[in-house]
Coordinates of C-alpha atoms and ligand atoms in Angstrom, one line a residue:
M1 CA 89.5 69.0 80.0
A2 CA 93.3 68.4 79.4
M3 CA 95.1 71.1 81.2
I4 CA 98.8 71.6 80.9
S5 CA 100.4 70.9 84.2
P6 CA 103.5 72.9 85.0
P7 CA 106.5 70.4 84.7
V8 CA 109.8 71.3 85.5
P9 CA 112.0 70.0 82.8
L10 CA 115.8 70.2 83.0
E11 CA 117.2 72.3 80.1
A12 CA 119.3 69.1 79.2
D13 CA 116.0 67.1 78.7
L14 CA 114.9 69.6 75.9
P15 CA 115.8 69.4 72.3
L16 CA 117.1 73.0 72.1
D17 CA 119.1 72.6 69.0
D18 CA 116.0 71.6 67.1
L19 CA 114.6 75.1 68.5
R20 CA 117.9 76.9 67.6
A21 CA 117.4 75.8 64.0
M22 CA 114.1 77.5 63.7
L23 CA 115.4 81.0 65.1
R24 CA 117.0 84.3 64.1
G25 CA 117.1 85.1 67.8
T26 CA 119.3 83.5 70.6
V27 CA 118.5 80.7 73.2
V28 CA 120.1 81.5 76.7
T29 CA 120.5 78.7 79.0
P30 CA 121.8 78.3 82.6
Q31 CA 125.3 77.6 81.0
D32 CA 125.3 81.1 79.3
P33 CA 126.9 84.1 80.9
D34 CA 123.6 86.2 80.1
Y35 CA 121.4 83.8 82.0
D36 CA 121.2 85.7 85.3
A37 CA 120.7 89.0 83.6
D38 CA 118.1 87.6 81.3
R39 CA 116.1 85.9 84.1
A40 CA 116.0 88.9 86.3
V41 CA 112.9 91.0 86.1
Y42 CA 112.0 94.4 87.5
N43 CA 111.0 93.2 91.0
A44 CA 114.2 91.7 92.7
M45 CA 111.9 89.8 95.1
I46 CA 111.5 87.4 92.0
D47 CA 114.2 84.8 91.6
R48 CA 113.2 82.2 89.2
R49 CA 115.3 79.7 87.0
P50 CA 113.8 79.1 83.6
A51 CA 114.9 76.1 81.6
A52 CA 115.7 78.4 78.8
I53 CA 115.2 82.0 77.6
V54 CA 114.6 82.8 74.0
R55 CA 115.5 86.3 72.9
C56 CA 113.0 86.4 70.0
R57 CA 113.8 88.7 66.9
D58 CA 110.5 88.4 65.2
A59 CA 107.0 86.8 64.8
A60 CA 108.4 83.7 63.3
D61 CA 110.6 83.3 66.3
V62 CA 107.6 83.5 68.6
V63 CA 105.8 80.9 66.5
A64 CA 108.7 78.6 66.7
C65 CA 108.7 78.8 70.6
V66 CA 105.1 78.3 71.0
R67 CA 105.1 75.3 68.8
F68 CA 108.2 74.0 70.7
A69 CA 106.9 74.5 74.1
V70 CA 103.5 72.7 73.3
A71 CA 105.4 69.8 71.5
N72 CA 107.7 69.4 74.5
D73 CA 105.2 69.8 77.1
V74 CA 107.2 72.7 78.7
E75 CA 105.6 75.7 80.6
L76 CA 105.6 78.8 78.5
A77 CA 106.3 82.2 80.0
V78 CA 106.1 85.5 77.9
R79 CA 108.1 88.4 79.0
G80 CA 107.2 92.0 77.7
G81 CA 108.8 94.7 79.8
G82 CA 109.3 92.3 82.8
H83 CA 107.5 94.7 85.0
N84 CA 104.9 92.5 86.3
A85 CA 105.0 92.6 90.1
S86 CA 104.5 89.0 90.6
G87 CA 107.0 88.2 88.0
L88 CA 104.7 86.6 85.5
G89 CA 107.1 86.9 82.8
V90 CA 109.5 84.3 84.1
A91 CA 108.9 80.9 85.8
D92 CA 111.1 77.9 87.2
G93 CA 111.7 75.2 84.5
A94 CA 109.8 77.2 81.8
L95 CA 110.7 78.2 78.4
V96 CA 110.5 82.0 78.4
I97 CA 109.7 84.0 75.1
N98 CA 111.6 87.2 75.9
L99 CA 110.2 89.9 73.5
Q100 CA 112.8 92.6 74.5
D101 CA 114.7 92.6 71.3
M102 CA 111.4 93.3 69.3
H103 CA 111.2 97.0 70.0
S104 CA 110.6 98.9 66.9
V105 CA 108.0 101.6 66.6
T106 CA 106.6 103.1 63.5
V107 CA 104.5 106.4 63.6
D108 CA 102.0 107.3 60.8
P109 CA 101.3 110.9 61.2
A110 CA 98.9 111.1 58.5
S111 CA 96.5 108.5 60.4
R112 CA 97.7 109.3 63.9
T113 CA 98.4 105.7 64.5
V114 CA 101.5 104.0 65.8
R115 CA 102.7 100.4 65.3
V116 CA 104.6 99.1 68.2
D117 CA 106.4 95.8 68.5
G118 CA 105.4 93.6 71.3
G119 CA 108.6 93.9 73.3
C120 CA 108.7 97.7 73.4
V121 CA 108.6 99.7 76.7
W122 CA 106.5 102.9 76.8
A123 CA 109.6 105.0 76.7
D124 CA 110.1 103.7 73.1
V125 CA 106.7 104.7 72.2
D126 CA 106.5 108.1 73.9
H127 CA 109.9 109.1 72.2
A128 CA 108.5 108.1 68.8
T129 CA 105.0 109.9 69.0
V130 CA 105.9 113.0 71.1
G131 CA 108.2 113.8 68.2
F132 CA 105.1 114.4 66.2
G133 CA 103.2 116.2 69.0
M134 CA 101.2 113.1 69.8
A135 CA 100.8 110.3 72.3
T136 CA 98.7 107.3 72.8
P137 CA 97.3 106.6 76.5
S138 CA 99.7 104.6 78.4
G139 CA 100.8 104.8 82.1
F140 CA 102.6 106.9 84.5
I141 CA 106.0 105.4 84.2
A142 CA 107.8 105.0 80.9
S143 CA 109.8 101.9 81.8
T144 CA 106.8 99.7 82.0
G145 CA 106.3 97.2 79.2
V146 CA 103.6 98.1 76.5
G147 CA 102.6 94.1 76.3
G148 CA 101.5 93.6 79.8
L149 CA 100.1 97.2 80.5
T150 CA 98.0 97.2 77.3
L151 CA 96.6 93.7 77.7
G152 CA 95.6 94.4 81.3
G153 CA 94.0 97.7 80.5
G154 CA 96.4 100.6 80.8
I155 CA 95.6 103.4 83.3
G156 CA 97.6 106.7 82.9
Y157 CA 97.8 110.4 82.4
L158 CA 95.7 110.5 79.4
T159 CA 92.8 108.1 80.6
R160 CA 90.5 111.0 81.7
R161 CA 90.8 112.6 78.2
F162 CA 91.3 109.8 75.9
G163 CA 90.4 106.7 77.7
L164 CA 92.4 103.6 78.7
T165 CA 95.3 102.2 76.6
V166 CA 92.9 99.4 75.3
D167 CA 90.2 101.9 74.3
N168 CA 92.9 103.2 71.7
L169 CA 94.1 99.8 70.6
V170 CA 93.3 99.6 66.8
S171 CA 94.6 96.0 66.0
A172 CA 97.1 93.5 67.4
D173 CA 99.0 90.6 65.8
I174 CA 98.7 87.5 67.9
V175 CA 100.5 84.1 67.9
L176 CA 97.9 81.7 69.2
A177 CA 98.4 78.4 71.3
D178 CA 98.3 76.4 68.0
G179 CA 101.2 78.4 66.6
S180 CA 99.2 80.4 64.1
L181 CA 99.4 84.2 63.8
V182 CA 96.0 86.2 63.5
V183 CA 95.2 89.9 63.4
A184 CA 92.4 90.9 65.7
D185 CA 90.5 94.1 65.3
E186 CA 87.1 95.3 65.0
T187 CA 86.4 93.2 61.9
R188 CA 88.7 90.2 62.5
H189 CA 88.5 87.9 65.1
R190 CA 86.3 90.3 67.1
D191 CA 85.8 88.2 70.1
L192 CA 89.5 87.8 70.5
F193 CA 90.0 91.6 70.1
W194 CA 87.4 92.1 72.8
A195 CA 89.2 89.7 75.1
I196 CA 92.6 91.0 74.7
R197 CA 91.4 94.6 75.7
G198 CA 91.7 93.8 79.5
G199 CA 92.2 90.1 79.6
G200 CA 95.8 90.1 80.0
G201 CA 98.2 87.6 78.4
N202 CA 95.6 84.7 78.4
F203 CA 95.0 84.5 74.5
G204 CA 98.3 84.5 73.0
V205 CA 101.7 86.4 72.4
V206 CA 101.1 89.8 70.8
T207 CA 103.9 90.5 68.5
S208 CA 102.6 93.9 67.3
F209 CA 100.1 96.4 68.4
T210 CA 98.6 99.4 66.6
F211 CA 97.2 102.3 68.6
R212 CA 95.4 105.5 68.0
C213 CA 97.3 108.8 68.9
H214 CA 96.2 112.1 69.9
P215 CA 97.8 115.6 69.7
I216 CA 98.6 116.7 73.3
G217 CA 99.6 120.1 74.8
E218 CA 101.8 122.2 72.5
N219 CA 103.7 119.8 70.1
G220 CA 103.9 117.3 72.9
T221 CA 104.8 119.6 75.7
V222 CA 102.4 119.4 78.6
V223 CA 102.1 121.2 81.9
G224 CA 102.4 119.1 84.8
G225 CA 104.2 118.1 88.0
P226 CA 103.5 117.3 91.6
V227 CA 102.0 119.6 94.4
F228 CA 103.2 118.2 97.9
Y229 CA 101.3 118.7 101.2
D230 CA 102.0 118.0 104.6
L231 CA 101.0 114.4 105.6
A232 CA 98.7 115.8 108.4
D233 CA 96.9 117.6 105.6
T234 CA 96.0 114.3 103.9
P235 CA 92.2 114.3 105.1
A236 CA 91.5 117.8 103.9
V237 CA 93.5 117.3 100.5
M238 CA 91.6 113.9 99.8
R239 CA 88.2 115.5 100.6
W240 CA 88.9 118.4 98.4
Y241 CA 90.4 116.2 95.6
R242 CA 87.5 113.8 95.4
E243 CA 85.1 116.7 95.0
L244 CA 87.4 118.7 92.7
L245 CA 88.4 116.0 90.2
P246 CA 84.9 115.4 88.5
S247 CA 84.5 119.2 88.1
L248 CA 87.7 119.7 86.1
P249 CA 88.2 119.7 82.2
E250 CA 89.3 116.3 81.1
E251 CA 92.6 117.8 79.6
L252 CA 93.7 117.8 83.3
S253 CA 94.2 114.7 85.4
G254 CA 95.8 114.1 88.7
W255 CA 96.6 111.0 90.8
F256 CA 96.9 111.1 94.6
G257 CA 99.8 109.6 96.4
L258 CA 101.2 109.0 100.0
V259 CA 105.0 109.4 99.7
T260 CA 108.2 110.3 101.3
V261 CA 109.9 113.4 99.7
P262 CA 112.9 111.9 98.0
P263 CA 116.1 113.0 99.6
V264 CA 117.7 114.4 96.1
E265 CA 117.7 117.4 93.9
P266 CA 115.4 119.2 93.0
F267 CA 113.5 118.7 96.2
P268 CA 114.4 121.2 99.1
E269 CA 116.9 119.9 101.4
E270 CA 114.8 120.8 104.5
L271 CA 112.0 118.6 103.1
H272 CA 114.1 115.5 102.4
G273 CA 112.7 112.3 103.9
R274 CA 109.5 114.1 105.0
K275 CA 106.3 112.1 104.7
A276 CA 103.8 113.8 102.7
C277 CA 100.8 113.5 100.3
V278 CA 101.0 114.5 96.8
I279 CA 98.9 115.1 93.7
M280 CA 100.7 114.4 90.4
W281 CA 99.0 116.7 87.8
C282 CA 99.1 116.6 84.0
Y283 CA 97.5 119.2 81.8
T284 CA 97.4 118.3 78.0
G285 CA 95.4 121.3 76.6
P286 CA 96.4 124.5 75.0
H287 CA 98.9 126.3 77.0
D288 CA 97.1 129.8 76.8
R289 CA 94.5 128.2 79.2
A290 CA 96.8 126.4 81.5
E291 CA 97.0 129.0 84.0
D292 CA 93.2 129.3 84.4
V293 CA 92.7 125.6 84.5
L294 CA 95.5 125.0 86.9
A295 CA 94.8 127.8 89.2
P296 CA 92.5 125.8 91.6
V297 CA 95.1 123.0 92.0
K298 CA 97.9 125.5 92.7
E299 CA 96.0 127.6 95.1
F300 CA 94.5 124.9 97.6
G301 CA 95.7 124.7 101.0
S302 CA 99.3 125.0 102.2
P303 CA 101.4 123.1 99.7
L304 CA 105.0 122.3 100.7
I305 CA 106.1 122.2 97.0
V306 CA 104.3 123.3 93.8
G307 CA 106.3 121.7 91.0
I308 CA 104.0 122.3 88.0
Q309 CA 105.7 123.4 84.8
P310 CA 105.8 122.9 81.1
M311 CA 107.7 120.0 80.1
P312 CA 107.9 117.5 77.2
F313 CA 105.3 114.6 77.8
T314 CA 108.2 112.3 77.7
A315 CA 109.9 114.0 80.6
L316 CA 106.7 113.6 82.7
Q317 CA 106.6 109.9 81.8
S318 CA 110.1 109.4 82.9
A319 CA 109.8 111.5 86.1
F320 CA 110.2 108.3 88.3
D321 CA 112.9 106.5 86.4
G322 CA 115.7 107.5 88.7
L323 CA 113.7 106.9 91.9
Y324 CA 112.6 103.5 90.9
P325 CA 115.2 101.7 88.9
A326 CA 115.0 97.9 88.2
G327 CA 116.2 95.8 90.9
L328 CA 114.3 97.0 94.1
Q329 CA 112.2 94.7 96.4
W330 CA 108.3 95.3 95.7
Y331 CA 105.3 94.0 97.3
W332 CA 101.9 95.1 95.9
R333 CA 98.2 94.9 96.9
A334 CA 95.4 96.6 94.9
D335 CA 91.6 97.4 94.7
F336 CA 89.3 99.4 92.8
F337 CA 87.4 102.2 94.5
N338 CA 84.1 103.8 93.4
E339 CA 84.6 106.6 95.9
I340 CA 87.0 107.9 98.4
T341 CA 85.0 107.4 101.6
D342 CA 85.7 109.2 104.9
R343 CA 86.6 106.0 106.5
A344 CA 89.1 105.2 103.7
I345 CA 90.7 108.7 104.4
D346 CA 91.3 107.7 108.0
V347 CA 92.9 104.4 106.8
H348 CA 95.1 106.2 104.4
L349 CA 96.4 108.6 107.0
E350 CA 97.1 106.0 109.5
Y351 CA 99.1 103.8 107.1
G352 CA 100.7 107.0 105.5
E353 CA 102.1 107.7 108.9
R354 CA 103.5 104.3 109.0
L355 CA 105.1 104.2 105.5
P356 CA 107.8 101.5 106.2
T357 CA 110.6 102.9 103.8
G358 CA 111.3 105.9 101.7
H359 CA 110.3 104.2 98.5
S360 CA 107.0 102.7 99.7
T361 CA 103.8 104.3 98.5
M362 CA 100.2 104.4 97.9
H363 CA 98.6 105.6 94.8
L364 CA 95.0 106.3 93.5
Y365 CA 94.7 106.4 89.8
P366 CA 91.5 108.1 88.3
I367 CA 89.5 105.8 85.9
D368 CA 87.0 108.4 84.6
G369 CA 86.2 110.8 82.0
A370 CA 86.6 109.2 78.6
A371 CA 87.4 105.8 80.1
S372 CA 84.0 105.7 81.9
R373 CA 82.1 106.7 79.0
V374 CA 82.8 103.1 77.5
D375 CA 80.5 100.5 78.4
E376 CA 81.7 97.9 81.0
D377 CA 81.0 95.1 78.5
A378 CA 82.4 96.7 75.5
T379 CA 86.1 95.4 76.3
A380 CA 87.1 92.9 78.9
F381 CA 88.3 95.7 81.2
A382 CA 85.1 95.9 83.6
Y383 CA 85.8 98.7 86.0
R384 CA 84.6 101.9 84.3
G385 CA 82.4 103.5 87.0
G386 CA 84.4 106.8 87.4
G387 CA 86.4 105.8 90.4
W388 CA 90.0 104.9 91.0
A389 CA 92.4 102.0 90.8
G390 CA 94.2 102.0 94.0
V391 CA 97.7 100.4 94.6
I392 CA 99.7 99.9 97.8
V393 CA 103.3 99.2 97.3
G394 CA 106.0 98.5 99.7
V395 CA 109.4 99.2 98.0
D396 CA 112.9 99.2 99.3
P397 CA 116.4 98.2 97.7
D398 CA 117.3 96.1 100.7
P399 CA 116.1 92.6 100.8
A400 CA 116.5 92.6 104.6
N401 CA 113.4 94.9 104.5
A402 CA 111.3 92.6 102.4
A403 CA 109.3 91.3 105.3
A404 CA 108.6 94.7 106.6
I405 CA 107.3 96.2 103.2
T406 CA 105.2 93.0 102.7
E407 CA 103.4 93.2 106.2
W408 CA 102.7 96.9 105.9
S409 CA 101.1 96.4 102.3
K410 CA 99.0 93.5 103.5
A411 CA 97.8 95.1 106.7
Y412 CA 97.0 98.4 104.9
W413 CA 95.1 96.4 102.3
E414 CA 93.1 94.4 104.8
D415 CA 91.9 97.7 106.7
L416 CA 91.2 99.5 103.4
H417 CA 89.6 96.5 101.4
P418 CA 86.1 97.0 102.8
E419 CA 85.9 100.6 101.2
S420 CA 86.6 99.1 97.7
A421 CA 84.4 98.2 94.9
G422 CA 85.6 94.5 95.1
G423 CA 88.1 93.5 92.5
A424 CA 91.5 94.9 91.6
Y425 CA 93.2 96.0 88.4
V426 CA 94.8 92.7 87.2
N427 CA 98.1 94.5 86.5
F428 CA 98.5 95.5 90.0
M429 CA 97.7 91.9 91.5
M430 CA 100.2 89.5 93.0
D431 CA 99.3 85.8 93.1
E432 CA 95.9 86.3 94.8
G433 CA 93.9 83.3 93.4
A434 CA 91.0 82.6 91.0
D435 CA 88.4 84.3 93.1
R436 CA 90.2 87.6 92.9
V437 CA 90.7 87.2 89.2
R438 CA 86.9 86.6 88.8
A439 CA 86.0 89.7 90.9
S440 CA 88.3 91.8 88.9
Y441 CA 86.4 90.9 85.5
R442 CA 82.9 90.9 87.1
G443 CA 80.2 90.2 84.5
N444 CA 82.8 89.9 81.8
Y445 CA 84.4 86.7 83.2
A446 CA 82.1 84.2 81.6
R447 CA 82.6 85.7 78.2
L448 CA 86.2 85.7 78.7
A449 CA 86.3 82.1 79.7
R450 CA 84.4 81.2 76.4
V451 CA 87.0 83.1 74.3
K452 CA 89.7 81.4 76.3
A453 CA 88.1 77.9 75.4
V454 CA 88.1 78.8 71.7
Y455 CA 91.7 80.2 71.4
D456 CA 93.5 78.5 74.2
P457 CA 91.5 75.4 75.2
T458 CA 94.3 73.7 77.1
N459 CA 95.6 76.9 78.9
V460 CA 99.0 77.1 77.1
F461 CA 99.2 80.7 78.3
H462 CA 98.4 80.4 82.0
L463 CA 101.3 82.3 83.5
N464 CA 99.1 85.5 84.0
Q465 CA 96.0 86.5 86.0
N466 CA 94.7 83.2 84.6
I467 CA 91.3 82.9 83.1
L468 CA 90.2 79.3 82.9
P469 CA 88.8 78.0 79.6
A470 CA 85.0 77.4 79.8
A471 CA 84.1 73.7 80.1
Ligands
FAD1 C1 106.9 100.8 88.4 C2 105.7 100.3 87.9 C3 104.8 101.2 87.3 C4 103.6 100.8 86.8 N1 102.8 101.9 86.4 C5 101.5 101.4 85.9 C6 100.8 102.5 85.2 O1 100.9 103.6 85.4 N2 99.5 102.0 84.6 C7 99.2 100.8 84.4 O2 98.2 100.5 83.7 N3 100.0 100.0 84.9 C8 101.2 100.1 85.5 N4 102.0 99.2 86.1 C9 101.6 97.8 86.0 C10 101.9 97.2 84.7 O3 100.9 97.5 83.8 C11 102.1 95.7 84.9 O4 103.1 95.4 85.7 C12 102.2 94.9 83.6 O5 102.1 93.7 83.7 C13 103.7 95.4 83.1 O6 103.8 94.7 81.7 P1 105.2 94.2 81.2 O7 105.1 93.9 79.9 O8 106.3 95.1 81.6 O9 105.3 93.0 82.2 P2 105.7 91.3 82.1 O10 106.2 91.0 83.4 O11 106.8 91.2 80.9 O12 104.5 90.6 81.6 C14 103.3 90.8 82.4 C15 102.2 89.9 81.9 O13 101.9 90.3 80.5 C16 102.1 89.1 79.6 N5 102.8 89.8 78.4 C17 103.6 90.8 78.3 N6 103.8 91.2 77.1 C18 103.1 90.4 76.3 C19 102.8 90.2 74.9 N7 103.5 91.0 74.0 N8 102.0 89.3 74.4 C20 101.3 88.5 75.4 N9 101.4 88.7 76.7 C21 102.3 89.6 77.2 C22 103.0 88.2 80.3 O14 103.1 87.1 79.9 C23 102.7 88.4 81.8 O15 101.5 87.5 82.0 C24 103.1 99.6 86.6 C25 104.1 98.5 87.2 C26 105.4 98.9 87.6 C27 106.4 97.9 88.0

């Protein structure tokens, strides 16, 4: 099979004026003042120098870029929100399709759907839908890109009640490796539609997504926020949480974390810098039931802080924006977990005590409720057993701490991995190799490889958690 090898052409070797003539958007090269800003991604550990970056304005620009890259044998990177941990939206010597300028959102309140350009971040979408008292399931942080998060699956506050982001995808406009644009949905290109619901950016460039929306809370106001406990309480809190969660109504979800109390308002000064465990809750049901539903989560144990309160869903989604701005150093490791075992709890406590920096953290995100009622082969996303997606992230502003956060994450992962279900959520993985990608898709990998062979037989779209085309 002819595979595209990753050449590293000099920008001067590429006939970029031919490309410019086809575009409404702009081409940014190393000579341009915007080059350094445009090649930077969310994770500041990533420092790559593409040959050119195209700020696409519409689907026709994307088509022109794909055709140009294939014709000139230049590696193609696709950048949505630029949040990917391993910096998959940028590569040395590549042509980058930057979708950031394609960020319009159109809500149809009558059909409860939202049409979203491929370069949006979730803040764009939440703003538009919450204005109508609705949301589509996304993640836990609004600065993340819609493109990458959706194509990998999408795990967030609304997963228990309404499923993964991909479970709410109605259709997608996709530019394929041959430069054609197709619509994939339940009736058109059904195999492609199956594959993009979890299969990442392997199949083409999505220029537009349409999602189903759901009314949430009272006109988009939910009741949510953190409950912090002393780190020493971690074993008791985790044992209680693993039993409690399945018994809660699906309008309430909560993820578990190991954290350091941030040294900022509104956290009490005496707790600043204290290591803690936290559950971040979100209740999206009617407010007259909120007190009853939330009573058990407020009353358990001896919390340090109970920060649960009514707030617009947009505020909950943006709660971490200030703490985690773009430009920090990040190192990620991840796994899926079917259960939280007693041994896993011991490991969490040990590494929680050794959190290397104030930003470093571990989160367990539930994939249960509505998400686990979808068959594992109904979409490419293969882990729906009612467990958790776990992620260990070493984070710090200072590049001098890059080694410390990386070593802590790796050691934590090594100790915890035996308690896992095998693979990991592809959106939380670094460059971990083909076996880990296969493990993450489990029984769906072979079908993904067959769909890849139909839509991208030469692996043009390989800067992702790559699925090799079937022979
Ligand atoms: C701070 C932070 C919080 C996060 N929280 C969550 C969370 O709550 N839930 C969750 O599920 N995930 C979460 N993630 C993980 C996130 O889903 C991935 O990092 C995802 O890859 C980000 O998508 P992006 O578009 O921003 O990334 P990019 O780096 O732009 O792209 C990532 C990959 O997707 C491809 N891609 C992006 N857009 C398109 C498109 N339109 N068409 C085709 N391919 C495309 C790229 O080519 C690349 O391979 C979080 C990440 C960070 C950094």
